[in-house]
Amino acid sequence: MTYKDEWLLFEAGDDIDEIEHRPPTEEFMFYQAVVSGNVEAVQKNCEQGRFVESEGVGVLSRNPVTNLKYHFVITTAMITRLCRQNGMELEQAFRLSDFYIQKLDDIHTVEGVKILHDEMVMDYTEKMRRHSRNDTNSKHINDCKEYIYSHIKERITIEDLADEFGVSASYLSRLFKKETGISVSAYIRQQKIDIAKNLLQFSDYSIIDIANRLSFSSQSHFIQQFRESVGMTPRKYRDLHYMVQWDIQKETDAEEK
């Protein structure tokens, strides 16, 4: 019997009417809240536990944890594409998606998947809120930001950007400062520091490895730049934040087993 034949039998069976799916407007409103950066609405949805409610939701697996993981992947994919369509940098949107979906491998409880889901949707929402507040840039500047994020591991100069977009370095430098309020070099540095914070919190890369991966001129230069931006050394930041969220999650998983 083919899958098509099985579906025809299933469709004609008694189980097909047992699940009445939620109206798409509710799901659409949730996605819109994320895309518009409505932190309060998304936070309320998370607190209500709507993601783990089974009423009106399709059953994708008989295993409840696997079922919820499938729904997590669908939700992440939808949010990623909608955020991208509404201005989030392409590489940021998809790398964020990859990061959270890969984290599913380490989760084995319904509560663990819920914690990750809430973290994921709030992360996208907060990023979209910041984006909406600053989304007054010209195409040149938005393209620059996209290029910077896509090449964040490389050493990027204003000359590189000017050559990429066919304008003079002085013009691009003035325009970037006018529209964003900071220089190109300061923006690049902040983006690298943000990536470094994630690596310090969620990876086992050494300080020097992170400095090299993000093309800082030296480990000492990275430490200096990090301290000026964050107010503490990379070592201190890691001591305070390393895997904190996932340690809490593992404790929750252990209690439920």
PDB file of C-alpha atoms in Angstrom:
ATOM      1  CA  MET A   1       0.000   0.000   0.000  1.00  0.00           C
ATOM      2  CA  THR A   2       1.367   3.414  -0.926  1.00  0.00           C
ATOM      3  CA  TYR A   3       1.313   6.492   1.289  1.00  0.00           C
ATOM      4  CA  LYS A   4      -1.381   7.904  -0.964  1.00  0.00           C
ATOM      5  CA  ASP A   5      -3.517   4.802  -0.373  1.00  0.00           C
ATOM      6  CA  GLU A   6      -2.978   5.085   3.379  1.00  0.00           C
ATOM      7  CA  TRP A   7      -4.057   8.722   3.269  1.00  0.00           C
ATOM      8  CA  LEU A   8      -7.256   7.852   1.401  1.00  0.00           C
ATOM      9  CA  LEU A   9      -8.105   5.292   4.085  1.00  0.00           C
ATOM     10  CA  PHE A  10      -7.265   7.751   6.841  1.00  0.00           C
ATOM     11  CA  GLU A  11      -9.324  10.501   5.237  1.00  0.00           C
ATOM     12  CA  ALA A  12     -12.342   8.214   5.070  1.00  0.00           C
ATOM     13  CA  GLY A  13     -11.896   6.960   8.621  1.00  0.00           C
ATOM     14  CA  ASP A  14     -13.404   8.065  11.886  1.00  0.00           C
ATOM     15  CA  ASP A  15     -10.273   9.828  13.204  1.00  0.00           C
ATOM     16  CA  ILE A  16     -10.185  12.538  10.542  1.00  0.00           C
ATOM     17  CA  ASP A  17     -12.815  14.669  12.277  1.00  0.00           C
ATOM     18  CA  GLU A  18     -11.387  14.360  15.768  1.00  0.00           C
ATOM     19  CA  ILE A  19      -9.096  17.369  15.431  1.00  0.00           C
ATOM     20  CA  GLU A  20     -10.441  20.797  14.600  1.00  0.00           C
ATOM     21  CA  HIS A  21      -7.487  23.060  13.933  1.00  0.00           C
ATOM     22  CA  ARG A  22      -7.206  26.515  15.399  1.00  0.00           C
ATOM     23  CA  PRO A  23      -8.354  29.317  13.105  1.00  0.00           C
ATOM     24  CA  PRO A  24      -5.369  30.627  11.098  1.00  0.00           C
ATOM     25  CA  THR A  25      -6.075  34.171  12.285  1.00  0.00           C
ATOM     26  CA  GLU A  26      -4.829  33.325  15.783  1.00  0.00           C
ATOM     27  CA  GLU A  27      -1.556  31.946  14.450  1.00  0.00           C
ATOM     28  CA  PHE A  28      -1.213  34.886  12.080  1.00  0.00           C
ATOM     29  CA  MET A  29      -1.699  37.381  14.912  1.00  0.00           C
ATOM     30  CA  PHE A  30       1.039  35.689  16.916  1.00  0.00           C
ATOM     31  CA  TYR A  31       3.472  35.820  13.995  1.00  0.00           C
ATOM     32  CA  GLN A  32       2.572  39.463  13.430  1.00  0.00           C
ATOM     33  CA  ALA A  33       3.324  40.227  17.072  1.00  0.00           C
ATOM     34  CA  VAL A  34       6.806  38.726  16.665  1.00  0.00           C
ATOM     35  CA  VAL A  35       7.499  40.510  13.381  1.00  0.00           C
ATOM     36  CA  SER A  36       6.285  43.865  14.685  1.00  0.00           C
ATOM     37  CA  GLY A  37       8.437  43.556  17.806  1.00  0.00           C
ATOM     38  CA  ASN A  38       5.451  43.454  20.160  1.00  0.00           C
ATOM     39  CA  VAL A  39       7.319  42.079  23.170  1.00  0.00           C
ATOM     40  CA  GLU A  40       4.351  42.397  25.528  1.00  0.00           C
ATOM     41  CA  ALA A  41       1.988  40.343  23.311  1.00  0.00           C
ATOM     42  CA  VAL A  42       4.560  37.618  22.658  1.00  0.00           C
ATOM     43  CA  GLN A  43       5.506  37.458  26.331  1.00  0.00           C
ATOM     44  CA  LYS A  44       1.830  37.047  27.241  1.00  0.00           C
ATOM     45  CA  ASN A  45       1.465  34.222  24.701  1.00  0.00           C
ATOM     46  CA  CYS A  46       4.474  32.464  26.238  1.00  0.00           C
ATOM     47  CA  GLU A  47       3.172  32.901  29.784  1.00  0.00           C
ATOM     48  CA  GLN A  48      -0.169  31.393  28.745  1.00  0.00           C
ATOM     49  CA  GLY A  49       1.650  28.345  27.379  1.00  0.00           C
ATOM     50  CA  ARG A  50      -0.176  28.481  24.058  1.00  0.00           C
ATOM     51  CA  PHE A  51       2.660  26.660  22.308  1.00  0.00           C
ATOM     52  CA  VAL A  52       2.187  23.466  24.329  1.00  0.00           C
ATOM     53  CA  GLU A  53      -1.614  23.428  24.235  1.00  0.00           C
ATOM     54  CA  SER A  54      -2.803  20.464  22.173  1.00  0.00           C
ATOM     55  CA  GLU A  55      -6.345  21.647  21.439  1.00  0.00           C
ATOM     56  CA  GLY A  56      -6.696  22.689  17.822  1.00  0.00           C
ATOM     57  CA  VAL A  57      -3.144  21.640  16.926  1.00  0.00           C
ATOM     58  CA  GLY A  58      -2.277  18.933  14.402  1.00  0.00           C
ATOM     59  CA  VAL A  59      -0.640  15.732  15.605  1.00  0.00           C
ATOM     60  CA  LEU A  60       2.634  15.311  13.710  1.00  0.00           C
ATOM     61  CA  SER A  61       3.995  12.482  15.865  1.00  0.00           C
ATOM     62  CA  ARG A  62       2.548  10.065  18.402  1.00  0.00           C
ATOM     63  CA  ASN A  63       5.483  10.882  20.678  1.00  0.00           C
ATOM     64  CA  PRO A  64       4.547  14.111  22.521  1.00  0.00           C
ATOM     65  CA  VAL A  65       8.111  15.456  22.668  1.00  0.00           C
ATOM     66  CA  THR A  66       8.792  14.688  18.999  1.00  0.00           C
ATOM     67  CA  ASN A  67       5.416  16.176  18.084  1.00  0.00           C
ATOM     68  CA  LEU A  68       6.288  19.421  19.857  1.00  0.00           C
ATOM     69  CA  LYS A  69       9.738  19.487  18.245  1.00  0.00           C
ATOM     70  CA  TYR A  70       8.133  19.287  14.792  1.00  0.00           C
ATOM     71  CA  HIS A  71       5.869  22.204  15.673  1.00  0.00           C
ATOM     72  CA  PHE A  72       8.904  24.092  16.975  1.00  0.00           C
ATOM     73  CA  VAL A  73      10.685  23.693  13.626  1.00  0.00           C
ATOM     74  CA  ILE A  74       7.604  24.872  11.726  1.00  0.00           C
ATOM     75  CA  THR A  75       7.198  27.902  13.992  1.00  0.00           C
ATOM     76  CA  THR A  76      10.878  28.800  13.690  1.00  0.00           C
ATOM     77  CA  ALA A  77      10.795  28.480   9.902  1.00  0.00           C
ATOM     78  CA  MET A  78       7.731  30.720   9.626  1.00  0.00           C
ATOM     79  CA  ILE A  79       9.109  33.359  11.967  1.00  0.00           C
ATOM     80  CA  THR A  80      12.487  33.329  10.238  1.00  0.00           C
ATOM     81  CA  ARG A  81      11.001  34.000   6.819  1.00  0.00           C
ATOM     82  CA  LEU A  82       8.531  36.612   8.045  1.00  0.00           C
ATOM     83  CA  CYS A  83      11.241  38.483   9.944  1.00  0.00           C
ATOM     84  CA  ARG A  84      13.461  38.340   6.886  1.00  0.00           C
ATOM     85  CA  GLN A  85      10.654  39.725   4.703  1.00  0.00           C
ATOM     86  CA  ASN A  86      10.202  42.555   7.183  1.00  0.00           C
ATOM     87  CA  GLY A  87      13.798  43.718   7.253  1.00  0.00           C
ATOM     88  CA  MET A  88      15.922  41.401   9.390  1.00  0.00           C
ATOM     89  CA  GLU A  89      19.307  40.725   7.805  1.00  0.00           C
ATOM     90  CA  LEU A  90      19.179  37.471   5.844  1.00  0.00           C
ATOM     91  CA  GLU A  91      22.197  35.845   7.467  1.00  0.00           C
ATOM     92  CA  GLN A  92      21.111  36.877  10.948  1.00  0.00           C
ATOM     93  CA  ALA A  93      17.610  35.460  10.420  1.00  0.00           C
ATOM     94  CA  PHE A  94      18.779  32.074   9.152  1.00  0.00           C
ATOM     95  CA  ARG A  95      21.737  31.679  11.491  1.00  0.00           C
ATOM     96  CA  LEU A  96      19.412  32.379  14.404  1.00  0.00           C
ATOM     97  CA  SER A  97      17.055  29.710  13.080  1.00  0.00           C
ATOM     98  CA  ASP A  98      19.876  27.186  12.704  1.00  0.00           C
ATOM     99  CA  PHE A  99      21.086  27.890  16.222  1.00  0.00           C
ATOM    100  CA  TYR A 100      17.748  27.279  17.928  1.00  0.00           C
ATOM    101  CA  ILE A 101      16.792  24.249  15.832  1.00  0.00           C
ATOM    102  CA  GLN A 102      20.141  22.604  16.562  1.00  0.00           C
ATOM    103  CA  LYS A 103      19.492  23.101  20.285  1.00  0.00           C
ATOM    104  CA  LEU A 104      16.510  20.732  19.949  1.00  0.00           C
ATOM    105  CA  ASP A 105      18.959  17.812  19.781  1.00  0.00           C
ATOM    106  CA  ASP A 106      19.797  18.294  23.460  1.00  0.00           C
ATOM    107  CA  ILE A 107      16.190  18.476  24.692  1.00  0.00           C
ATOM    108  CA  HIS A 108      14.106  15.458  25.696  1.00  0.00           C
ATOM    109  CA  THR A 109      11.079  16.849  27.565  1.00  0.00           C
ATOM    110  CA  VAL A 110       8.005  18.876  26.668  1.00  0.00           C
ATOM    111  CA  GLU A 111       8.962  21.533  29.218  1.00  0.00           C
ATOM    112  CA  GLY A 112      12.441  21.769  27.730  1.00  0.00           C
ATOM    113  CA  VAL A 113      11.054  22.369  24.239  1.00  0.00           C
ATOM    114  CA  LYS A 114       8.696  25.020  25.634  1.00  0.00           C
ATOM    115  CA  ILE A 115      11.569  26.839  27.343  1.00  0.00           C
ATOM    116  CA  LEU A 116      13.540  26.848  24.096  1.00  0.00           C
ATOM    117  CA  HIS A 117      10.483  27.992  22.108  1.00  0.00           C
ATOM    118  CA  ASP A 118       9.863  30.908  24.450  1.00  0.00           C
ATOM    119  CA  GLU A 119      13.521  31.896  24.305  1.00  0.00           C
ATOM    120  CA  MET A 120      13.491  31.699  20.506  1.00  0.00           C
ATOM    121  CA  VAL A 121      10.342  33.752  19.884  1.00  0.00           C
ATOM    122  CA  MET A 122      11.374  36.421  22.393  1.00  0.00           C
ATOM    123  CA  ASP A 123      14.821  36.647  20.784  1.00  0.00           C
ATOM    124  CA  TYR A 124      13.328  37.255  17.342  1.00  0.00           C
ATOM    125  CA  THR A 125      10.752  39.689  18.779  1.00  0.00           C
ATOM    126  CA  GLU A 126      13.309  41.785  20.626  1.00  0.00           C
ATOM    127  CA  LYS A 127      15.543  41.925  17.544  1.00  0.00           C
ATOM    128  CA  MET A 128      12.602  43.006  15.387  1.00  0.00           C
ATOM    129  CA  ARG A 129      11.652  45.698  17.900  1.00  0.00           C
ATOM    130  CA  ARG A 130      15.142  47.139  17.745  1.00  0.00           C
ATOM    131  CA  HIS A 131      15.029  46.907  13.965  1.00  0.00           C
ATOM    132  CA  SER A 132      11.687  48.722  13.702  1.00  0.00           C
ATOM    133  CA  ARG A 133      12.991  51.554  15.847  1.00  0.00           C
ATOM    134  CA  ASN A 134      16.032  52.019  13.629  1.00  0.00           C
ATOM    135  CA  ASP A 135      14.544  51.182  10.234  1.00  0.00           C
ATOM    136  CA  THR A 136      14.967  54.590   8.671  1.00  0.00           C
ATOM    137  CA  ASN A 137      18.094  53.769   6.715  1.00  0.00           C
ATOM    138  CA  SER A 138      18.626  54.144   2.995  1.00  0.00           C
ATOM    139  CA  LYS A 139      19.188  51.134   0.751  1.00  0.00           C
ATOM    140  CA  HIS A 140      22.958  51.731   0.786  1.00  0.00           C
ATOM    141  CA  ILE A 141      23.086  51.551   4.573  1.00  0.00           C
ATOM    142  CA  ASN A 142      20.790  48.537   4.818  1.00  0.00           C
ATOM    143  CA  ASP A 143      22.938  46.796   2.206  1.00  0.00           C
ATOM    144  CA  CYS A 144      26.034  47.673   4.229  1.00  0.00           C
ATOM    145  CA  LYS A 145      24.545  46.137   7.357  1.00  0.00           C
ATOM    146  CA  GLU A 146      23.638  42.996   5.404  1.00  0.00           C
ATOM    147  CA  TYR A 147      27.188  42.743   4.035  1.00  0.00           C
ATOM    148  CA  ILE A 148      28.735  43.291   7.465  1.00  0.00           C
ATOM    149  CA  TYR A 149      26.646  40.548   9.061  1.00  0.00           C
ATOM    150  CA  SER A 150      27.398  38.122   6.215  1.00  0.00           C
ATOM    151  CA  HIS A 151      31.150  38.764   6.494  1.00  0.00           C
ATOM    152  CA  ILE A 152      31.355  39.312  10.249  1.00  0.00           C
ATOM    153  CA  LYS A 153      34.179  36.780  10.671  1.00  0.00           C
ATOM    154  CA  GLU A 154      36.362  38.727   8.250  1.00  0.00           C
ATOM    155  CA  ARG A 155      38.293  41.958   8.627  1.00  0.00           C
ATOM    156  CA  ILE A 156      36.014  44.579   7.045  1.00  0.00           C
ATOM    157  CA  THR A 157      37.028  48.127   6.179  1.00  0.00           C
ATOM    158  CA  ILE A 158      35.095  51.103   4.881  1.00  0.00           C
ATOM    159  CA  GLU A 159      37.028  50.683   1.631  1.00  0.00           C
ATOM    160  CA  ASP A 160      35.741  47.111   1.301  1.00  0.00           C
ATOM    161  CA  LEU A 161      32.176  48.325   1.679  1.00  0.00           C
ATOM    162  CA  ALA A 162      32.647  51.227  -0.712  1.00  0.00           C
ATOM    163  CA  ASP A 163      34.087  48.923  -3.373  1.00  0.00           C
ATOM    164  CA  GLU A 164      31.252  46.436  -2.863  1.00  0.00           C
ATOM    165  CA  PHE A 165      28.564  49.050  -3.487  1.00  0.00           C
ATOM    166  CA  GLY A 166      30.341  51.253  -5.997  1.00  0.00           C
ATOM    167  CA  VAL A 167      30.513  54.461  -3.973  1.00  0.00           C
ATOM    168  CA  SER A 168      33.342  56.459  -2.473  1.00  0.00           C
ATOM    169  CA  ALA A 169      34.563  55.600   1.016  1.00  0.00           C
ATOM    170  CA  SER A 170      34.126  59.184   2.217  1.00  0.00           C
ATOM    171  CA  TYR A 171      30.530  59.347   0.971  1.00  0.00           C
ATOM    172  CA  LEU A 172      29.617  56.010   2.553  1.00  0.00           C
ATOM    173  CA  SER A 173      31.309  56.966   5.810  1.00  0.00           C
ATOM    174  CA  ARG A 174      29.362  60.248   6.062  1.00  0.00           C
ATOM    175  CA  LEU A 175      26.075  58.594   5.099  1.00  0.00           C
ATOM    176  CA  PHE A 176      26.505  55.754   7.586  1.00  0.00           C
ATOM    177  CA  LYS A 177      27.272  58.134  10.455  1.00  0.00           C
ATOM    178  CA  LYS A 178      24.371  60.407   9.496  1.00  0.00           C
ATOM    179  CA  GLU A 179      21.799  57.604   9.371  1.00  0.00           C
ATOM    180  CA  THR A 180      22.955  55.383  12.245  1.00  0.00           C
ATOM    181  CA  GLY A 181      24.626  57.860  14.570  1.00  0.00           C
ATOM    182  CA  ILE A 182      27.839  55.830  14.769  1.00  0.00           C
ATOM    183  CA  SER A 183      30.797  55.229  12.505  1.00  0.00           C
ATOM    184  CA  VAL A 184      31.161  52.169  10.288  1.00  0.00           C
ATOM    185  CA  SER A 185      34.060  50.882  12.365  1.00  0.00           C
ATOM    186  CA  ALA A 186      32.079  51.278  15.609  1.00  0.00           C
ATOM    187  CA  TYR A 187      29.134  49.402  14.092  1.00  0.00           C
ATOM    188  CA  ILE A 188      31.340  46.556  12.864  1.00  0.00           C
ATOM    189  CA  ARG A 189      33.037  46.341  16.251  1.00  0.00           C
ATOM    190  CA  GLN A 190      29.689  46.152  18.063  1.00  0.00           C
ATOM    191  CA  GLN A 191      28.438  43.398  15.762  1.00  0.00           C
ATOM    192  CA  LYS A 192      31.600  41.393  16.410  1.00  0.00           C
ATOM    193  CA  ILE A 193      31.241  41.900  20.158  1.00  0.00           C
ATOM    194  CA  ASP A 194      27.622  40.675  20.017  1.00  0.00           C
ATOM    195  CA  ILE A 195      28.759  37.505  18.233  1.00  0.00           C
ATOM    196  CA  ALA A 196      31.590  37.099  20.746  1.00  0.00           C
ATOM    197  CA  LYS A 197      29.109  37.291  23.636  1.00  0.00           C
ATOM    198  CA  ASN A 198      27.119  34.430  22.117  1.00  0.00           C
ATOM    199  CA  LEU A 199      30.265  32.356  21.610  1.00  0.00           C
ATOM    200  CA  LEU A 200      31.376  32.986  25.180  1.00  0.00           C
ATOM    201  CA  GLN A 201      27.977  31.955  26.505  1.00  0.00           C
ATOM    202  CA  PHE A 202      27.143  28.990  24.267  1.00  0.00           C
ATOM    203  CA  SER A 203      30.427  27.531  23.005  1.00  0.00           C
ATOM    204  CA  ASP A 204      33.658  26.094  24.364  1.00  0.00           C
ATOM    205  CA  TYR A 205      35.898  28.195  22.118  1.00  0.00           C
ATOM    206  CA  SER A 206      38.839  29.706  23.970  1.00  0.00           C
ATOM    207  CA  ILE A 207      39.266  33.487  24.180  1.00  0.00           C
ATOM    208  CA  ILE A 208      42.012  33.427  21.578  1.00  0.00           C
ATOM    209  CA  ASP A 209      39.936  31.210  19.272  1.00  0.00           C
ATOM    210  CA  ILE A 210      37.051  33.693  19.431  1.00  0.00           C
ATOM    211  CA  ALA A 211      39.411  36.594  18.770  1.00  0.00           C
ATOM    212  CA  ASN A 212      40.805  34.783  15.727  1.00  0.00           C
ATOM    213  CA  ARG A 213      37.395  33.672  14.419  1.00  0.00           C
ATOM    214  CA  LEU A 214      36.187  37.275  14.451  1.00  0.00           C
ATOM    215  CA  SER A 215      39.418  38.625  12.915  1.00  0.00           C
ATOM    216  CA  PHE A 216      40.527  40.824  15.793  1.00  0.00           C
ATOM    217  CA  SER A 217      44.165  41.822  15.343  1.00  0.00           C
ATOM    218  CA  SER A 218      45.179  40.048  18.554  1.00  0.00           C
ATOM    219  CA  GLN A 219      43.780  38.491  21.708  1.00  0.00           C
ATOM    220  CA  SER A 220      44.725  41.552  23.746  1.00  0.00           C
ATOM    221  CA  HIS A 221      42.957  43.834  21.246  1.00  0.00           C
ATOM    222  CA  PHE A 222      39.830  41.688  21.496  1.00  0.00           C
ATOM    223  CA  ILE A 223      39.902  41.793  25.303  1.00  0.00           C
ATOM    224  CA  GLN A 224      40.350  45.563  25.249  1.00  0.00           C
ATOM    225  CA  GLN A 225      37.480  46.106  22.795  1.00  0.00           C
ATOM    226  CA  PHE A 226      35.223  43.705  24.694  1.00  0.00           C
ATOM    227  CA  ARG A 227      35.885  45.400  28.036  1.00  0.00           C
ATOM    228  CA  GLU A 228      35.187  48.848  26.594  1.00  0.00           C
ATOM    229  CA  SER A 229      31.879  47.657  25.094  1.00  0.00           C
ATOM    230  CA  VAL A 230      30.556  45.304  27.776  1.00  0.00           C
ATOM    231  CA  GLY A 231      32.197  46.669  30.911  1.00  0.00           C
ATOM    232  CA  MET A 232      34.009  43.452  31.797  1.00  0.00           C
ATOM    233  CA  THR A 233      36.563  41.089  30.319  1.00  0.00           C
ATOM    234  CA  PRO A 234      35.531  38.145  28.122  1.00  0.00           C
ATOM    235  CA  ARG A 235      36.648  35.784  30.897  1.00  0.00           C
ATOM    236  CA  LYS A 236      34.412  37.493  33.446  1.00  0.00           C
ATOM    237  CA  TYR A 237      31.483  37.498  31.008  1.00  0.00           C
ATOM    238  CA  ARG A 238      31.866  33.759  30.423  1.00  0.00           C
ATOM    239  CA  ASP A 239      32.095  33.067  34.151  1.00  0.00           C
ATOM    240  CA  LEU A 240      28.788  34.869  34.673  1.00  0.00           C
ATOM    241  CA  HIS A 241      26.827  33.671  31.646  1.00  0.00           C
ATOM    242  CA  TYR A 242      28.244  30.396  30.348  1.00  0.00           C
ATOM    243  CA  MET A 243      25.404  27.995  29.493  1.00  0.00           C
ATOM    244  CA  VAL A 244      23.200  29.470  32.236  1.00  0.00           C
ATOM    245  CA  GLN A 245      19.951  28.968  30.303  1.00  0.00           C
ATOM    246  CA  TRP A 246      20.809  25.433  29.308  1.00  0.00           C
ATOM    247  CA  ASP A 247      21.888  24.469  32.830  1.00  0.00           C
ATOM    248  CA  ILE A 248      18.453  25.563  34.087  1.00  0.00           C
ATOM    249  CA  GLN A 249      16.841  23.577  31.300  1.00  0.00           C
ATOM    250  CA  LYS A 250      18.859  20.435  32.084  1.00  0.00           C
ATOM    251  CA  GLU A 251      17.849  20.694  35.736  1.00  0.00           C
ATOM    252  CA  THR A 252      14.201  20.884  34.639  1.00  0.00           C
ATOM    253  CA  ASP A 253      14.678  17.886  32.329  1.00  0.00           C
ATOM    254  CA  ALA A 254      16.256  15.854  35.143  1.00  0.00           C
ATOM    255  CA  GLU A 255      13.388  16.648  37.514  1.00  0.00           C
ATOM    256  CA  GLU A 256      10.809  15.493  34.969  1.00  0.00           C
ATOM    257  CA  LYS A 257      12.521  12.150  34.257  1.00  0.00           C
TER     258      LYS A 257
END
